[in-house]
Amino acid sequence: MDLISFFFFEQIAGWNSTSTVPARKMVVITSRLLSDAHRYILRCLGTHQTIVDCRIFTSISEVSHSAHSESPLGPDAFREYASLLRLDYEELIKKDKKNKMGCDNANKCAPSTALQGQTLSGDADCWSQVDPNGDFSPKSEASSSVPVEPEQSDRLVISVQHFPMIYCALSPRVFILPSEGAIAEARLSDDHEMSLSAGLPTISTGHPSDGDEIPPGAMLTAHFLYHLAAKMDLKMDIFSLGDLSKHIGKILTDMSSLYDVGRRSKRSAGLLIIDRSLDLLTPCCHGDAVIDWMISSLPRRERTTSFSHAKNAEVPNKANSTSVQHPPLDVKIPVGEALGRGWSPTGNDQFSDSIAAFMSGWNSSEVGNDSVDLNVYKDKVHPGNFMLNEFDLLSGSLVSSGSYKGVNYLEALLDRGIKDGVMLIKKWLLGTLHQDRVSTNLKNRGSSSSELLSMVKLLASNQKSFIRNKGIIQLAAACIFSLREPHNSHWNALLSAETILKMSNGDSSQSLSSQLRDLINTSVLLGSKQDATNESSKGLISFQDALLLAVIGYILAGENFPTSVSSSPFSWEEEHSLKEAVVDAILDMPSTNLRFLHGLEGELEARYGKNKIEKQETTMESSNIEDLDDNWDSWGDDPDQNNEPAYGEMQLKLEVRDRVDQLFKFLHKISSLKWKNPAFRDRESRFGSDSFSDKGLLFKLLLMVLAKYDVPELEYHSSAVGRFFKSGFGRFGLGQAKPSLGDQSILLVFVVGGINCLEVREAQEAILKSGRQDVELLIGGTTLLSPENMFELLLGASSYI
């Protein structure tokens, strides 16, 4: 049987690359554009030059490749790419044969320019060998160990097919897109004037532009939704809310008119597409959702090298090269750290050594029946590249792949608050302990963290029990980690600050601005104390947190104290004091990763270091009066001596003030979001109850839809036949009635820009509140948003500020 190597776009999933059995077939599964994944596919073929059958499955359709503005492929994209890949592979074989020993550091090989500069431009490393971190060494043991005939490329069969079902299902009813896939990373806006971020739709004005150019993210999202509906065998009635969503709905309608003629779907469903920019407040706040709470506390896997960044490394400021850098959704639960240093299910190091040997890819055929030293295999394949300790080895995820219960656990927690979620996990632990017949003695209950820790240690008392119950153990460890300091205090401090802002917003603009100024000043004070004690990670509210709270404050002020769309909701005096507080904070704090301060990081860091030294010197004992008198006469002799440093200091302050002015113009734009679209000013009038005032847009919108109220600006996208009936036969009274979204028993809601778990919980509450238990609700979004993600979108690398 032929050996098949599976190759994903991040890495080659083949541990034993030096196997004597040559690989004959290769399967590539990617959620990237073919032009982005090309260099990695070619490198894999170069490493395994014995492959004769290469099957490529991409989640991006052929039509999407041809319509994408940054793809060099045409209407027959898959066939074109197969030909171009073959051309590059033939050139690679020729160069390999010419050099015999492969590439050397002095003369690095590169494939041809068949993809018009999209292949290896921007890559400084060699193509011939891949390691798990994405770097490529100049030697290829696999290719040099097997002789390659000149006609090898002629025997290679390449096929490219569409594999649309690549998305992240958080539950049977909730899904998002891969964070490092082409759809999630594609920009959603091109107009910097009417946009806040590359990862957010444009500001909705109620009058979408009629331009032919549509952001790549909108086009890819429309094609994804079309293929998703086709795979689910659903006939969609398409509705949209927001300017960008209207474009997506139009694309979907045109595709359905072209390809769905004569198709009889089994079920009818309503598709509602919503712009994230219509409600920025909900994802910016720290809501009562246990999954959001865990994700904000737990570490995540670091991002791999951005495809778009590598491809456009020479043109970083080019508008159409902007990509959205979402953090990976791969949350790592440090089970070992949560349970305590030195812990292991067996009480010794054999368990960790076994996992280390497995992760390092040791070959069991070499071991035989004799006892072996597993430490030999831990660093055999990639010495020094793995952090092989019990904390890394026992890192888990929110869903345990070892048991089907892991999916059920996550599904049950998605619509739970923090307190209810922790109690539910305790209930699961007790049930599992009872099922395993483990005696418990929990009469003297302490804190939630200590109680969870006691139950988990009982459940993981041996290796067999640990592996069998890994799913619930990982969720309990995530709770324990999130309940510990400083994570829990940090979350609670931000939650309290947001509550105070909402309460102050009901009084006056002066009260709200005063609270914002106090939060900024408090962050500076805490920052200085942290630096003095070398505990920079222990603070409750950082300066970045204060800026995110300022965003929340301006959104609240814009809704309650509206002025014109171009000015501040605060008075000149109130905003001037806020600006001064931000300027002082920037000058007194270490350099932060803020988009509007790009280019000033070095000068700010140098100034901070200088001030730190000066403060240390002032704490020393002052010189005596005689020394002061001796130096009195020398003062003023050289008035120009310190002019240059003083001038540089003044220039830096002026530049910081200019950047802060740009920041507040950005905040003005955020505060005017609701009032940019006149039709949305009264969209909540039907649900003005205080119990609904703190709910997000999705909750209120679903209540209105299910109650069959008229929703302002909700646009229905009729098919070509429907438009014909409306415009043609409609004049004779034979037109079709506009369908109601509330009449559908299946609703698919997709938020362009991302969702958070609080919205999932509120959506389920809206279904219960409406009394429509017959409605089957599915919720999707571009990505899973947290307040930290929103900070990066609005003020970080993906911002347009």
CSV table of C-alpha atoms in Angstrom, one decimal, residues 427-648:
chain,number,residue,atom,x,y,z
A,427,LYS,CA,-21.8,19.1,39.0
A,428,TRP,CA,-20.1,17.2,36.1
A,429,LEU,CA,-17.1,16.5,38.3
A,430,LEU,CA,-19.2,15.1,41.1
A,431,GLY,CA,-21.1,13.0,38.7
A,432,THR,CA,-17.9,11.6,37.1
A,433,LEU,CA,-16.5,10.9,40.6
A,434,HIS,CA,-19.6,9.1,41.5
A,435,GLN,CA,-19.6,7.1,38.3
A,436,ASP,CA,-16.0,6.1,38.8
A,437,ARG,CA,-16.8,5.2,42.4
A,438,VAL,CA,-14.2,7.5,43.9
A,439,SER,CA,-14.9,8.4,47.5
A,440,THR,CA,-15.1,12.1,48.1
A,441,ASN,CA,-14.9,14.1,51.3
A,442,LEU,CA,-16.0,17.7,50.5
A,443,LYS,CA,-17.8,18.6,53.6
A,444,ASN,CA,-15.4,21.5,54.5
A,445,ARG,CA,-15.9,23.4,51.3
A,446,GLY,CA,-13.6,26.4,50.6
A,447,SER,CA,-13.5,28.6,47.6
A,448,SER,CA,-14.6,27.5,44.2
A,449,SER,CA,-11.0,27.2,43.0
A,450,SER,CA,-9.9,25.0,45.9
A,451,GLU,CA,-13.1,22.8,45.7
A,452,LEU,CA,-12.5,22.3,42.0
A,453,LEU,CA,-8.9,21.5,42.6
A,454,SER,CA,-9.7,18.9,45.2
A,455,MET,CA,-12.2,17.1,42.9
A,456,VAL,CA,-9.9,17.2,39.9
A,457,LYS,CA,-6.9,15.7,41.8
A,458,LEU,CA,-9.2,12.9,43.0
A,459,LEU,CA,-10.4,12.2,39.4
A,460,ALA,CA,-6.8,12.3,38.0
A,461,SER,CA,-5.3,10.2,40.7
A,462,ASN,CA,-4.1,7.6,38.2
A,463,GLN,CA,-3.1,7.6,34.5
A,464,LYS,CA,-6.1,5.6,33.3
A,465,SER,CA,-8.6,7.8,35.0
A,466,PHE,CA,-6.9,10.9,33.8
A,467,ILE,CA,-7.0,9.8,30.1
A,468,ARG,CA,-10.6,8.6,30.4
A,469,ASN,CA,-11.9,11.8,32.0
A,470,LYS,CA,-9.6,14.3,30.2
A,471,GLY,CA,-12.4,16.4,28.8
A,472,ILE,CA,-14.0,17.4,32.2
A,473,ILE,CA,-10.5,17.7,33.8
A,474,GLN,CA,-9.5,20.2,31.1
A,475,LEU,CA,-12.6,22.3,31.6
A,476,ALA,CA,-12.1,22.2,35.4
A,477,ALA,CA,-8.4,23.2,35.0
A,478,ALA,CA,-9.6,26.1,32.8
A,479,CYS,CA,-11.9,27.3,35.6
A,480,ILE,CA,-9.2,27.0,38.2
A,481,PHE,CA,-6.7,28.9,36.0
A,482,SER,CA,-9.3,31.7,35.4
A,483,LEU,CA,-10.2,32.0,39.1
A,484,ARG,CA,-6.6,32.6,40.1
A,485,GLU,CA,-4.9,35.9,40.2
A,486,PRO,CA,-4.4,38.2,38.4
A,487,HIS,CA,-6.9,36.9,35.8
A,488,ASN,CA,-10.1,36.9,38.0
A,489,SER,CA,-9.3,40.3,39.5
A,490,HIS,CA,-8.5,41.8,36.1
A,491,TRP,CA,-11.8,40.6,34.7
A,492,ASN,CA,-13.8,41.8,37.7
A,493,ALA,CA,-12.1,45.2,37.7
A,494,LEU,CA,-13.0,45.8,34.0
A,495,LEU,CA,-16.5,44.5,34.6
A,496,SER,CA,-16.9,47.0,37.5
A,497,ALA,CA,-15.5,49.8,35.5
A,498,GLU,CA,-17.9,49.2,32.6
A,499,THR,CA,-20.8,49.1,35.0
A,500,ILE,CA,-19.8,52.4,36.5
A,501,LEU,CA,-19.6,53.9,33.0
A,502,LYS,CA,-23.1,52.7,32.1
A,503,MET,CA,-24.4,54.2,35.4
A,504,SER,CA,-22.6,57.5,34.8
A,505,ASN,CA,-23.9,57.6,31.3
A,506,GLY,CA,-27.4,58.0,32.7
A,507,ASP,CA,-26.5,61.2,34.6
A,508,SER,CA,-24.6,63.6,32.4
A,509,SER,CA,-21.7,63.9,30.0
A,510,GLN,CA,-19.6,65.6,32.7
A,511,SER,CA,-20.0,62.6,35.0
A,512,LEU,CA,-19.1,60.1,32.2
A,513,SER,CA,-16.0,62.1,31.1
A,514,SER,CA,-14.9,62.4,34.7
A,515,GLN,CA,-15.0,58.6,35.2
A,516,LEU,CA,-13.0,58.1,32.0
A,517,ARG,CA,-10.3,60.5,33.1
A,518,ASP,CA,-10.1,58.8,36.5
A,519,LEU,CA,-9.7,55.4,34.9
A,520,ILE,CA,-6.8,56.7,32.7
A,521,ASN,CA,-5.1,58.3,35.6
A,522,THR,CA,-5.5,55.2,37.7
A,523,SER,CA,-3.9,53.1,35.0
A,524,VAL,CA,-0.9,55.3,35.0
A,525,LEU,CA,-0.6,55.2,38.8
A,526,LEU,CA,-0.9,51.4,38.8
A,527,GLY,CA,1.6,51.2,36.0
A,528,SER,CA,4.2,53.2,38.0
A,529,LYS,CA,3.7,51.0,41.0
A,530,GLN,CA,4.0,47.8,39.0
A,531,ASP,CA,7.3,49.0,37.5
A,532,ALA,CA,8.7,49.8,40.9
A,533,THR,CA,7.9,46.3,42.1
A,534,ASN,CA,8.8,44.5,38.9
A,535,GLU,CA,5.3,43.1,38.7
A,536,SER,CA,4.1,44.5,35.5
A,537,SER,CA,1.6,41.7,34.9
A,538,LYS,CA,-0.2,42.1,38.3
A,539,GLY,CA,-2.1,45.3,37.7
A,540,LEU,CA,-5.9,45.5,37.6
A,541,ILE,CA,-6.3,48.0,34.8
A,542,SER,CA,-3.6,48.8,32.3
A,543,PHE,CA,-3.4,51.8,30.0
A,544,GLN,CA,-4.6,49.7,27.1
A,545,ASP,CA,-7.6,48.6,29.2
A,546,ALA,CA,-8.3,52.3,29.9
A,547,LEU,CA,-8.3,53.1,26.2
A,548,LEU,CA,-10.8,50.3,25.5
A,549,LEU,CA,-12.9,51.7,28.3
A,550,ALA,CA,-12.7,55.1,26.6
A,551,VAL,CA,-14.0,53.4,23.4
A,552,ILE,CA,-16.9,52.0,25.5
A,553,GLY,CA,-17.5,55.5,27.1
A,554,TYR,CA,-17.6,57.2,23.7
A,555,ILE,CA,-20.1,54.7,22.3
A,556,LEU,CA,-22.3,55.2,25.4
A,557,ALA,CA,-22.0,59.0,25.2
A,558,GLY,CA,-22.8,58.9,21.5
A,559,GLU,CA,-26.1,57.1,22.1
A,560,ASN,CA,-27.2,59.3,25.0
A,561,PHE,CA,-25.6,62.7,24.2
A,562,PRO,CA,-25.8,63.0,20.5
A,563,THR,CA,-24.5,66.1,18.7
A,564,SER,CA,-23.5,66.3,15.1
A,565,VAL,CA,-21.9,63.3,13.5
A,566,SER,CA,-18.5,64.9,13.2
A,567,SER,CA,-18.1,66.4,16.7
A,568,SER,CA,-17.6,65.1,20.2
A,569,PRO,CA,-20.5,64.1,22.5
A,570,PHE,CA,-18.5,65.9,25.3
A,571,SER,CA,-18.0,69.6,25.8
A,572,TRP,CA,-14.6,71.2,24.8
A,573,GLU,CA,-13.5,71.4,28.4
A,574,GLU,CA,-14.4,67.8,29.2
A,575,GLU,CA,-12.6,66.5,26.1
A,576,HIS,CA,-9.6,68.7,26.6
A,577,SER,CA,-9.0,67.2,30.1
A,578,LEU,CA,-9.4,63.7,28.6
A,579,LYS,CA,-6.8,64.5,26.0
A,580,GLU,CA,-4.3,65.9,28.5
A,581,ALA,CA,-4.8,62.7,30.6
A,582,VAL,CA,-4.0,60.5,27.6
A,583,VAL,CA,-1.0,62.6,26.6
A,584,ASP,CA,0.5,62.5,30.1
A,585,ALA,CA,-0.2,58.7,30.3
A,586,ILE,CA,1.7,58.1,27.0
A,587,LEU,CA,4.6,60.2,28.1
A,588,ASP,CA,4.8,58.6,31.6
A,589,MET,CA,4.3,54.9,30.6
A,590,PRO,CA,6.5,52.5,28.7
A,591,SER,CA,6.0,52.3,25.0
A,592,THR,CA,2.7,50.4,24.1
A,593,ASN,CA,1.7,48.6,21.0
A,594,LEU,CA,-0.8,51.1,19.7
A,595,ARG,CA,-1.4,51.8,16.0
A,596,PHE,CA,-1.7,55.6,16.4
A,597,LEU,CA,1.8,55.7,18.0
A,598,HIS,CA,3.5,53.8,15.3
A,599,GLY,CA,7.0,55.3,14.7
A,600,LEU,CA,7.3,56.9,18.1
A,601,GLU,CA,7.9,53.7,20.1
A,602,GLY,CA,11.7,54.2,20.2
A,603,GLU,CA,11.6,57.8,21.3
A,604,LEU,CA,8.9,57.1,24.0
A,605,GLU,CA,10.9,54.2,25.3
A,606,ALA,CA,14.1,56.3,25.5
A,607,ARG,CA,12.2,59.1,27.3
A,608,TYR,CA,10.7,56.6,29.8
A,609,GLY,CA,14.1,55.2,30.5
A,610,LYS,CA,15.6,58.6,31.0
A,611,ASN,CA,12.8,59.7,33.4
A,612,LYS,CA,13.2,56.5,35.3
A,613,ILE,CA,16.9,57.2,35.9
A,614,GLU,CA,16.2,60.7,36.9
A,615,LYS,CA,13.6,59.6,39.4
A,616,GLN,CA,16.2,57.2,40.9
A,617,GLU,CA,18.7,60.0,41.2
A,618,THR,CA,16.2,62.3,43.0
A,619,THR,CA,15.8,59.7,45.7
A,620,MET,CA,19.5,60.0,46.6
A,621,GLU,CA,20.6,62.3,49.3
A,622,SER,CA,20.9,65.9,48.1
A,623,SER,CA,24.2,67.7,48.1
A,624,ASN,CA,25.0,70.2,50.9
A,625,ILE,CA,24.4,73.9,50.8
A,626,GLU,CA,28.0,74.8,50.1
A,627,ASP,CA,28.0,72.8,46.8
A,628,LEU,CA,24.8,74.4,45.8
A,629,ASP,CA,26.3,77.9,46.5
A,630,ASP,CA,29.4,77.0,44.6
A,631,ASN,CA,27.4,76.1,41.5
A,632,TRP,CA,25.1,79.1,41.7
A,633,ASP,CA,27.4,81.4,39.9
A,634,SER,CA,27.8,78.9,37.0
A,635,TRP,CA,24.1,78.8,36.2
A,636,GLY,CA,23.2,80.7,33.1
A,637,ASP,CA,26.8,80.8,31.7
A,638,ASP,CA,25.9,78.4,28.9
A,639,PRO,CA,22.2,79.0,28.1
A,640,ASP,CA,22.4,76.9,24.9
A,641,GLN,CA,23.8,73.8,26.5
A,642,ASN,CA,20.5,72.0,27.1
A,643,ASN,CA,18.6,73.6,24.2
A,644,GLU,CA,18.9,70.4,22.0
A,645,PRO,CA,17.4,68.0,24.6
A,646,ALA,CA,14.7,70.5,25.5
A,647,TYR,CA,13.9,71.0,21.8
A,648,GLY,CA,13.7,67.2,21.3
